[in-house]
Amino acid sequence: MLYSAQDTLLAENLLSHSCALKPGENIMIQLVGLNGIGLVRALVAQARALGANPFIRIEDTEINRTLLETGDEAFWKLQATADQLPLMKQMDAFVGIRASENIYENSRVSAAQNKAYGDHFLKPVHFEERVNNTKWVILRYPSPAFAMNAKMPTREFAEFYYRACLLDYARLREAMLPLEARLRSTDEIRLQGEGTDIRFSVKGQNWIPCFGERNIPDGELFTSPILESVNGEITYAPSVYQGKPFEFVKLRVKDGLVTDFDSSDNDALRAILDTDAGARRFGEFSFGTNPVIEKPMYDILFDEKIYGSNHLTLGQDYEIAANGNDSAVHWDLVCIGADVYLDDALIRKGRLFVTDDLKGLNPDVFLKGEG
């Protein structure tokens, strides 16, 4: 078989729900890694059946690593301006499938090499053009290596993957509405838990509910904090950024700026924080609400959606919920299980919402409705 029934259903959701693809539109389908070709086949077949025009990019992760390790500013400017940026400007939609077998493939890429790539390719092509001007969606693809990071048997992980990705996002959107309403009238948020006591203003900020349009799996509600309002300390769950693993990260913040830090790899963390001025400030804050995703698996597209979590993101903001932070870094660090206060009123104790209007987001309530 060229592709599975599950990939067929996933492709249908990606094109119809996430991208709302229409006849005559151009869509780039990017596969990073040689796994996941079945999903690409399903996407191409369905895009053509819709009368859309797919443009395919299949990238090998080892080749990408070589380019990162050898590329400088001039190289990445040329890659962007001669190839990717002109093509991306013609796209109406974008599906990015991340199918690497080794999340640590780029762990030896230096900070300077990552900065050259981020400033002169990633930022103009993806952060500025693709994010702001296409109907885009990003997802991972299951593999034995992915299952190993999740500490699950391969078959069990695949079942979990499709369950999380094919969630009833229309129902999740309805369950998010009361939280969104509360947040839009909130001035200050406080997170308090083990190793975490941090507060910041979100007064007047825009809130964006995410229900399967830009990420799969999905389930977050995000904004950005007022830039200089963040104060306190926060401890994060395990994370991988730029191919480098962190078993924990702890930040101390004063007036929006990271002033001190600790982690399992302080040299690597220092290099990330020193990328540019915006790397020590925060560009996003979000609630994770996917009831199927329970624990970290060293993959941010899943980990940032963990129910009962929040991420307070170092670096670049999103134009749709901006706070003025500008950086080549966008690191969605996740804090799991902190109590959440909105204007000093407790709404979530640990990982579970405690007010009647928000209990529909708790897994025992939401998943019971799924059945």
PDB file of N, CA and C in Angstrom, residues 229-313:
ATOM      1  N   SER A 229       7.125  43.175  32.010  1.00  0.00           N
ATOM      2  CA  SER A 229       6.326  42.895  33.204  1.00  0.00           C
ATOM      3  C   SER A 229       6.669  41.575  33.879  1.00  0.00           C
ATOM      4  N   VAL A 230       7.492  40.740  33.253  1.00  0.00           N
ATOM      5  CA  VAL A 230       7.745  39.398  33.766  1.00  0.00           C
ATOM      6  C   VAL A 230       8.738  39.460  34.923  1.00  0.00           C
ATOM      7  N   ASN A 231       8.342  38.894  36.070  1.00  0.00           N
ATOM      8  CA  ASN A 231       9.194  38.888  37.256  1.00  0.00           C
ATOM      9  C   ASN A 231       9.019  37.591  38.035  1.00  0.00           C
ATOM     10  N   GLY A 232      10.150  37.039  38.485  1.00  0.00           N
ATOM     11  CA  GLY A 232      10.098  35.844  39.311  1.00  0.00           C
ATOM     12  C   GLY A 232      11.046  34.777  38.803  1.00  0.00           C
ATOM     13  N   GLU A 233      10.701  33.525  39.098  1.00  0.00           N
ATOM     14  CA  GLU A 233      11.495  32.395  38.639  1.00  0.00           C
ATOM     15  C   GLU A 233      10.574  31.312  38.102  1.00  0.00           C
ATOM     16  N   ILE A 234      11.098  30.529  37.148  1.00  0.00           N
ATOM     17  CA  ILE A 234      10.296  29.476  36.535  1.00  0.00           C
ATOM     18  C   ILE A 234      11.194  28.288  36.225  1.00  0.00           C
ATOM     19  N   THR A 235      10.682  27.082  36.482  1.00  0.00           N
ATOM     20  CA  THR A 235      11.402  25.836  36.223  1.00  0.00           C
ATOM     21  C   THR A 235      10.660  25.056  35.159  1.00  0.00           C
ATOM     22  N   TYR A 236      11.409  24.580  34.173  1.00  0.00           N
ATOM     23  CA  TYR A 236      10.825  23.926  33.005  1.00  0.00           C
ATOM     24  C   TYR A 236      11.137  22.436  32.961  1.00  0.00           C
ATOM     25  N   ALA A 237      10.288  21.713  32.240  1.00  0.00           N
ATOM     26  CA  ALA A 237      10.443  20.282  32.003  1.00  0.00           C
ATOM     27  C   ALA A 237      11.573  20.027  31.005  1.00  0.00           C
ATOM     28  N   PRO A 238      11.993  18.775  30.814  1.00  0.00           N
ATOM     29  CA  PRO A 238      13.025  18.453  29.808  1.00  0.00           C
ATOM     30  C   PRO A 238      12.663  18.986  28.433  1.00  0.00           C
ATOM     31  N   SER A 239      13.705  19.391  27.693  1.00  0.00           N
ATOM     32  CA  SER A 239      13.499  20.036  26.403  1.00  0.00           C
ATOM     33  C   SER A 239      14.699  19.770  25.504  1.00  0.00           C
ATOM     34  N   VAL A 240      14.466  19.837  24.201  1.00  0.00           N
ATOM     35  CA  VAL A 240      15.548  19.793  23.218  1.00  0.00           C
ATOM     36  C   VAL A 240      15.413  21.036  22.348  1.00  0.00           C
ATOM     37  N   TYR A 241      16.517  21.770  22.203  1.00  0.00           N
ATOM     38  CA  TYR A 241      16.507  22.951  21.351  1.00  0.00           C
ATOM     39  C   TYR A 241      17.783  22.986  20.536  1.00  0.00           C
ATOM     40  N   GLN A 242      17.625  23.177  19.226  1.00  0.00           N
ATOM     41  CA  GLN A 242      18.752  23.183  18.292  1.00  0.00           C
ATOM     42  C   GLN A 242      19.573  21.900  18.429  1.00  0.00           C
ATOM     43  N   GLY A 243      18.857  20.781  18.675  1.00  0.00           N
ATOM     44  CA  GLY A 243      19.505  19.484  18.789  1.00  0.00           C
ATOM     45  C   GLY A 243      20.195  19.226  20.108  1.00  0.00           C
ATOM     46  N   LYS A 244      20.096  20.163  21.057  1.00  0.00           N
ATOM     47  CA  LYS A 244      20.799  20.038  22.334  1.00  0.00           C
ATOM     48  C   LYS A 244      19.796  19.713  23.441  1.00  0.00           C
ATOM     49  N   PRO A 245      20.042  18.631  24.202  1.00  0.00           N
ATOM     50  CA  PRO A 245      19.093  18.222  25.244  1.00  0.00           C
ATOM     51  C   PRO A 245      19.307  18.982  26.553  1.00  0.00           C
ATOM     52  N   PHE A 246      18.207  19.312  27.201  1.00  0.00           N
ATOM     53  CA  PHE A 246      18.223  19.926  28.525  1.00  0.00           C
ATOM     54  C   PHE A 246      17.284  19.121  29.419  1.00  0.00           C
ATOM     55  N   GLU A 247      17.827  18.558  30.489  1.00  0.00           N
ATOM     56  CA  GLU A 247      16.987  17.786  31.407  1.00  0.00           C
ATOM     57  C   GLU A 247      16.127  18.706  32.266  1.00  0.00           C
ATOM     58  N   PHE A 248      16.602  19.922  32.484  1.00  0.00           N
ATOM     59  CA  PHE A 248      15.800  20.948  33.153  1.00  0.00           C
ATOM     60  C   PHE A 248      16.387  22.298  32.800  1.00  0.00           C
ATOM     61  N   VAL A 249      15.556  23.317  32.878  1.00  0.00           N
ATOM     62  CA  VAL A 249      15.994  24.707  32.730  1.00  0.00           C
ATOM     63  C   VAL A 249      15.282  25.515  33.801  1.00  0.00           C
ATOM     64  N   LYS A 250      16.028  26.353  34.504  1.00  0.00           N
ATOM     65  CA  LYS A 250      15.443  27.260  35.491  1.00  0.00           C
ATOM     66  C   LYS A 250      15.929  28.665  35.195  1.00  0.00           C
ATOM     67  N   LEU A 251      14.988  29.602  35.136  1.00  0.00           N
ATOM     68  CA  LEU A 251      15.308  30.988  34.816  1.00  0.00           C
ATOM     69  C   LEU A 251      14.849  31.907  35.937  1.00  0.00           C
ATOM     70  N   ARG A 252      15.655  32.927  36.191  1.00  0.00           N
ATOM     71  CA  ARG A 252      15.259  34.002  37.100  1.00  0.00           C
ATOM     72  C   ARG A 252      15.124  35.265  36.272  1.00  0.00           C
ATOM     73  N   VAL A 253      14.031  35.982  36.491  1.00  0.00           N
ATOM     74  CA  VAL A 253      13.660  37.068  35.591  1.00  0.00           C
ATOM     75  C   VAL A 253      13.363  38.336  36.391  1.00  0.00           C
ATOM     76  N   LYS A 254      13.877  39.461  35.926  1.00  0.00           N
ATOM     77  CA  LYS A 254      13.546  40.751  36.522  1.00  0.00           C
ATOM     78  C   LYS A 254      13.195  41.729  35.419  1.00  0.00           C
ATOM     79  N   ASP A 255      12.008  42.306  35.542  1.00  0.00           N
ATOM     80  CA  ASP A 255      11.523  43.295  34.575  1.00  0.00           C
ATOM     81  C   ASP A 255      11.633  42.794  33.134  1.00  0.00           C
ATOM     82  N   GLY A 256      11.277  41.536  32.962  1.00  0.00           N
ATOM     83  CA  GLY A 256      11.206  40.949  31.625  1.00  0.00           C
ATOM     84  C   GLY A 256      12.490  40.371  31.088  1.00  0.00           C
ATOM     85  N   LEU A 257      13.596  40.484  31.828  1.00  0.00           N
ATOM     86  CA  LEU A 257      14.901  40.065  31.333  1.00  0.00           C
ATOM     87  C   LEU A 257      15.437  38.912  32.190  1.00  0.00           C
ATOM     88  N   VAL A 258      15.918  37.845  31.543  1.00  0.00           N
ATOM     89  CA  VAL A 258      16.552  36.740  32.267  1.00  0.00           C
ATOM     90  C   VAL A 258      17.859  37.251  32.864  1.00  0.00           C
ATOM     91  N   THR A 259      17.955  37.213  34.199  1.00  0.00           N
ATOM     92  CA  THR A 259      19.137  37.730  34.892  1.00  0.00           C
ATOM     93  C   THR A 259      20.025  36.619  35.428  1.00  0.00           C
ATOM     94  N   ASP A 260      19.466  35.421  35.595  1.00  0.00           N
ATOM     95  CA  ASP A 260      20.247  34.289  36.093  1.00  0.00           C
ATOM     96  C   ASP A 260      19.574  33.014  35.592  1.00  0.00           C
ATOM     97  N   PHE A 261      20.321  31.928  35.575  1.00  0.00           N
ATOM     98  CA  PHE A 261      19.761  30.685  35.042  1.00  0.00           C
ATOM     99  C   PHE A 261      20.532  29.484  35.578  1.00  0.00           C
ATOM    100  N   ASP A 262      19.905  28.337  35.471  1.00  0.00           N
ATOM    101  CA  ASP A 262      20.550  27.064  35.770  1.00  0.00           C
ATOM    102  C   ASP A 262      19.925  26.026  34.860  1.00  0.00           C
ATOM    103  N   SER A 263      20.699  25.005  34.523  1.00  0.00           N
ATOM    104  CA  SER A 263      20.198  23.944  33.641  1.00  0.00           C
ATOM    105  C   SER A 263      21.150  22.774  33.690  1.00  0.00           C
ATOM    106  N   SER A 264      20.813  21.721  32.962  1.00  0.00           N
ATOM    107  CA  SER A 264      21.698  20.558  32.867  1.00  0.00           C
ATOM    108  C   SER A 264      22.863  20.803  31.918  1.00  0.00           C
ATOM    109  N   ASP A 265      22.831  21.918  31.156  1.00  0.00           N
ATOM    110  CA  ASP A 265      23.933  22.259  30.240  1.00  0.00           C
ATOM    111  C   ASP A 265      24.013  23.782  30.154  1.00  0.00           C
ATOM    112  N   ASN A 266      24.685  24.375  31.130  1.00  0.00           N
ATOM    113  CA  ASN A 266      24.700  25.835  31.218  1.00  0.00           C
ATOM    114  C   ASN A 266      25.491  26.493  30.098  1.00  0.00           C
ATOM    115  N   ASP A 267      26.504  25.823  29.571  1.00  0.00           N
ATOM    116  CA  ASP A 267      27.246  26.408  28.452  1.00  0.00           C
ATOM    117  C   ASP A 267      26.346  26.548  27.230  1.00  0.00           C
ATOM    118  N   ALA A 268      25.570  25.495  26.930  1.00  0.00           N
ATOM    119  CA  ALA A 268      24.656  25.546  25.788  1.00  0.00           C
ATOM    120  C   ALA A 268      23.548  26.560  26.031  1.00  0.00           C
ATOM    121  N   LEU A 269      23.033  26.608  27.266  1.00  0.00           N
ATOM    122  CA  LEU A 269      21.973  27.569  27.582  1.00  0.00           C
ATOM    123  C   LEU A 269      22.486  28.997  27.469  1.00  0.00           C
ATOM    124  N   ARG A 270      23.678  29.247  27.948  1.00  0.00           N
ATOM    125  CA  ARG A 270      24.251  30.597  27.863  1.00  0.00           C
ATOM    126  C   ARG A 270      24.394  31.032  26.400  1.00  0.00           C
ATOM    127  N   ALA A 271      24.828  30.113  25.552  1.00  0.00           N
ATOM    128  CA  ALA A 271      24.994  30.443  24.135  1.00  0.00           C
ATOM    129  C   ALA A 271      23.661  30.814  23.494  1.00  0.00           C
ATOM    130  N   ILE A 272      22.589  30.109  23.864  1.00  0.00           N
ATOM    131  CA  ILE A 272      21.262  30.433  23.329  1.00  0.00           C
ATOM    132  C   ILE A 272      20.805  31.799  23.835  1.00  0.00           C
ATOM    133  N   LEU A 273      20.975  32.045  25.131  1.00  0.00           N
ATOM    134  CA  LEU A 273      20.562  33.323  25.710  1.00  0.00           C
ATOM    135  C   LEU A 273      21.357  34.496  25.156  1.00  0.00           C
ATOM    136  N   ASP A 274      22.579  34.235  24.696  1.00  0.00           N
ATOM    137  CA  ASP A 274      23.420  35.294  24.145  1.00  0.00           C
ATOM    138  C   ASP A 274      23.259  35.450  22.636  1.00  0.00           C
ATOM    139  N   THR A 275      22.303  34.756  22.042  1.00  0.00           N
ATOM    140  CA  THR A 275      22.104  34.843  20.590  1.00  0.00           C
ATOM    141  C   THR A 275      21.898  36.280  20.139  1.00  0.00           C
ATOM    142  N   ASP A 276      21.014  36.993  20.847  1.00  0.00           N
ATOM    143  CA  ASP A 276      20.731  38.396  20.556  1.00  0.00           C
ATOM    144  C   ASP A 276      19.990  38.970  21.753  1.00  0.00           C
ATOM    145  N   ALA A 277      19.670  40.256  21.689  1.00  0.00           N
ATOM    146  CA  ALA A 277      19.052  40.922  22.847  1.00  0.00           C
ATOM    147  C   ALA A 277      17.698  40.316  23.199  1.00  0.00           C
ATOM    148  N   GLY A 278      16.928  39.884  22.189  1.00  0.00           N
ATOM    149  CA  GLY A 278      15.593  39.349  22.442  1.00  0.00           C
ATOM    150  C   GLY A 278      15.573  37.948  23.005  1.00  0.00           C
ATOM    151  N   ALA A 279      16.697  37.239  22.960  1.00  0.00           N
ATOM    152  CA  ALA A 279      16.732  35.856  23.432  1.00  0.00           C
ATOM    153  C   ALA A 279      16.583  35.750  24.944  1.00  0.00           C
ATOM    154  N   ARG A 280      16.846  36.821  25.679  1.00  0.00           N
ATOM    155  CA  ARG A 280      16.679  36.821  27.136  1.00  0.00           C
ATOM    156  C   ARG A 280      15.326  37.385  27.565  1.00  0.00           C
ATOM    157  N   ARG A 281      14.463  37.640  26.603  1.00  0.00           N
ATOM    158  CA  ARG A 281      13.113  38.110  26.909  1.00  0.00           C
ATOM    159  C   ARG A 281      12.090  37.112  26.367  1.00  0.00           C
ATOM    160  N   PHE A 282      10.815  37.350  26.643  1.00  0.00           N
ATOM    161  CA  PHE A 282       9.786  36.355  26.356  1.00  0.00           C
ATOM    162  C   PHE A 282       8.818  36.846  25.287  1.00  0.00           C
ATOM    163  N   GLY A 283       8.560  35.990  24.291  1.00  0.00           N
ATOM    164  CA  GLY A 283       7.701  36.360  23.171  1.00  0.00           C
ATOM    165  C   GLY A 283       6.376  35.650  23.115  1.00  0.00           C
ATOM    166  N   GLU A 284       6.125  34.732  24.053  1.00  0.00           N
ATOM    167  CA  GLU A 284       4.857  33.986  24.016  1.00  0.00           C
ATOM    168  C   GLU A 284       4.565  33.418  25.396  1.00  0.00           C
ATOM    169  N   PHE A 285       3.278  33.332  25.720  1.00  0.00           N
ATOM    170  CA  PHE A 285       2.807  32.580  26.882  1.00  0.00           C
ATOM    171  C   PHE A 285       1.586  31.786  26.456  1.00  0.00           C
ATOM    172  N   SER A 286       1.498  30.524  26.919  1.00  0.00           N
ATOM    173  CA  SER A 286       0.415  29.678  26.430  1.00  0.00           C
ATOM    174  C   SER A 286      -0.043  28.668  27.477  1.00  0.00           C
ATOM    175  N   PHE A 287      -1.292  28.259  27.333  1.00  0.00           N
ATOM    176  CA  PHE A 287      -1.852  27.124  28.057  1.00  0.00           C
ATOM    177  C   PHE A 287      -1.835  25.901  27.145  1.00  0.00           C
ATOM    178  N   GLY A 288      -1.360  24.749  27.642  1.00  0.00           N
ATOM    179  CA  GLY A 288      -1.470  23.481  26.940  1.00  0.00           C
ATOM    180  C   GLY A 288      -2.732  22.761  27.375  1.00  0.00           C
ATOM    181  N   THR A 289      -3.527  22.267  26.397  1.00  0.00           N
ATOM    182  CA  THR A 289      -4.848  21.720  26.741  1.00  0.00           C
ATOM    183  C   THR A 289      -5.194  20.416  26.021  1.00  0.00           C
ATOM    184  N   ASN A 290      -4.218  19.747  25.373  1.00  0.00           N
ATOM    185  CA  ASN A 290      -4.571  18.501  24.684  1.00  0.00           C
ATOM    186  C   ASN A 290      -4.715  17.390  25.714  1.00  0.00           C
ATOM    187  N   PRO A 291      -5.922  16.827  25.893  1.00  0.00           N
ATOM    188  CA  PRO A 291      -6.150  15.878  26.983  1.00  0.00           C
ATOM    189  C   PRO A 291      -5.491  14.525  26.777  1.00  0.00           C
ATOM    190  N   VAL A 292      -4.999  14.249  25.583  1.00  0.00           N
ATOM    191  CA  VAL A 292      -4.356  12.963  25.303  1.00  0.00           C
ATOM    192  C   VAL A 292      -2.878  12.997  25.664  1.00  0.00           C
ATOM    193  N   ILE A 293      -2.257  14.170  25.670  1.00  0.00           N
ATOM    194  CA  ILE A 293      -0.812  14.278  25.867  1.00  0.00           C
ATOM    195  C   ILE A 293      -0.541  14.536  27.347  1.00  0.00           C
ATOM    196  N   GLU A 294       0.138  13.571  27.987  1.00  0.00           N
ATOM    197  CA  GLU A 294       0.259  13.576  29.440  1.00  0.00           C
ATOM    198  C   GLU A 294       1.630  13.945  29.955  1.00  0.00           C
ATOM    199  N   LYS A 295       2.701  13.676  29.178  1.00  0.00           N
ATOM    200  CA  LYS A 295       4.057  13.815  29.728  1.00  0.00           C
ATOM    201  C   LYS A 295       5.023  14.258  28.639  1.00  0.00           C
ATOM    202  N   PRO A 296       6.174  14.811  29.032  1.00  0.00           N
ATOM    203  CA  PRO A 296       7.156  15.259  28.038  1.00  0.00           C
ATOM    204  C   PRO A 296       7.746  14.086  27.260  1.00  0.00           C
ATOM    205  N   MET A 297       8.060  14.330  25.984  1.00  0.00           N
ATOM    206  CA  MET A 297       8.711  13.315  25.159  1.00  0.00           C
ATOM    207  C   MET A 297       9.827  13.929  24.320  1.00  0.00           C
ATOM    208  N   TYR A 298      10.375  15.038  24.808  1.00  0.00           N
ATOM    209  CA  TYR A 298      11.488  15.705  24.140  1.00  0.00           C
ATOM    210  C   TYR A 298      11.122  16.150  22.725  1.00  0.00           C
ATOM    211  N   ASP A 299       9.904  16.520  22.536  1.00  0.00           N
ATOM    212  CA  ASP A 299       9.449  17.022  21.236  1.00  0.00           C
ATOM    213  C   ASP A 299       8.456  18.131  21.490  1.00  0.00           C
ATOM    214  N   ILE A 300       8.831  19.361  21.115  1.00  0.00           N
ATOM    215  CA  ILE A 300       8.055  20.511  21.564  1.00  0.00           C
ATOM    216  C   ILE A 300       6.670  20.551  20.938  1.00  0.00           C
ATOM    217  N   LEU A 301       6.491  20.028  19.721  1.00  0.00           N
ATOM    218  CA  LEU A 301       5.156  20.054  19.121  1.00  0.00           C
ATOM    219  C   LEU A 301       4.157  19.246  19.931  1.00  0.00           C
ATOM    220  N   PHE A 302       4.643  18.243  20.660  1.00  0.00           N
ATOM    221  CA  PHE A 302       3.785  17.505  21.585  1.00  0.00           C
ATOM    222  C   PHE A 302       3.833  18.124  22.977  1.00  0.00           C
ATOM    223  N   ASP A 303       5.037  18.416  23.466  1.00  0.00           N
ATOM    224  CA  ASP A 303       5.182  18.819  24.864  1.00  0.00           C
ATOM    225  C   ASP A 303       4.474  20.132  25.188  1.00  0.00           C
ATOM    226  N   GLU A 304       4.433  21.073  24.236  1.00  0.00           N
ATOM    227  CA  GLU A 304       3.777  22.349  24.510  1.00  0.00           C
ATOM    228  C   GLU A 304       2.255  22.213  24.588  1.00  0.00           C
ATOM    229  N   LYS A 305       1.720  21.050  24.186  1.00  0.00           N
ATOM    230  CA  LYS A 305       0.276  20.814  24.244  1.00  0.00           C
ATOM    231  C   LYS A 305      -0.140  19.981  25.457  1.00  0.00           C
ATOM    232  N   ILE A 306       0.814  19.562  26.296  1.00  0.00           N
ATOM    233  CA  ILE A 306       0.517  18.728  27.461  1.00  0.00           C
ATOM    234  C   ILE A 306      -0.575  19.381  28.309  1.00  0.00           C
ATOM    235  N   TYR A 307      -1.597  18.598  28.663  1.00  0.00           N
ATOM    236  CA  TYR A 307      -2.650  19.186  29.490  1.00  0.00           C
ATOM    237  C   TYR A 307      -2.067  19.558  30.862  1.00  0.00           C
ATOM    238  N   GLY A 308      -2.567  20.658  31.402  1.00  0.00           N
ATOM    239  CA  GLY A 308      -2.076  21.118  32.701  1.00  0.00           C
ATOM    240  C   GLY A 308      -0.695  21.749  32.632  1.00  0.00           C
ATOM    241  N   SER A 309      -0.301  22.223  31.454  1.00  0.00           N
ATOM    242  CA  SER A 309       1.012  22.852  31.298  1.00  0.00           C
ATOM    243  C   SER A 309       0.860  24.283  30.805  1.00  0.00           C
ATOM    244  N   ASN A 310       1.961  25.007  30.891  1.00  0.00           N
ATOM    245  CA  ASN A 310       2.070  26.339  30.293  1.00  0.00           C
ATOM    246  C   ASN A 310       3.443  26.459  29.674  1.00  0.00           C
ATOM    247  N   HIS A 311       3.562  27.191  28.577  1.00  0.00           N
ATOM    248  CA  HIS A 311       4.906  27.549  28.143  1.00  0.00           C
ATOM    249  C   HIS A 311       5.070  29.060  28.076  1.00  0.00           C
ATOM    250  N   LEU A 312       6.192  29.485  28.651  1.00  0.00           N
ATOM    251  CA  LEU A 312       6.622  30.878  28.636  1.00  0.00           C
ATOM    252  C   LEU A 312       7.886  30.892  27.784  1.00  0.00           C
ATOM    253  N   THR A 313       7.743  31.393  26.574  1.00  0.00           N
ATOM    254  CA  THR A 313       8.690  31.166  25.485  1.00  0.00           C
ATOM    255  C   THR A 313       9.749  32.251  25.397  1.00  0.00           C
TER     256      THR A 313
END
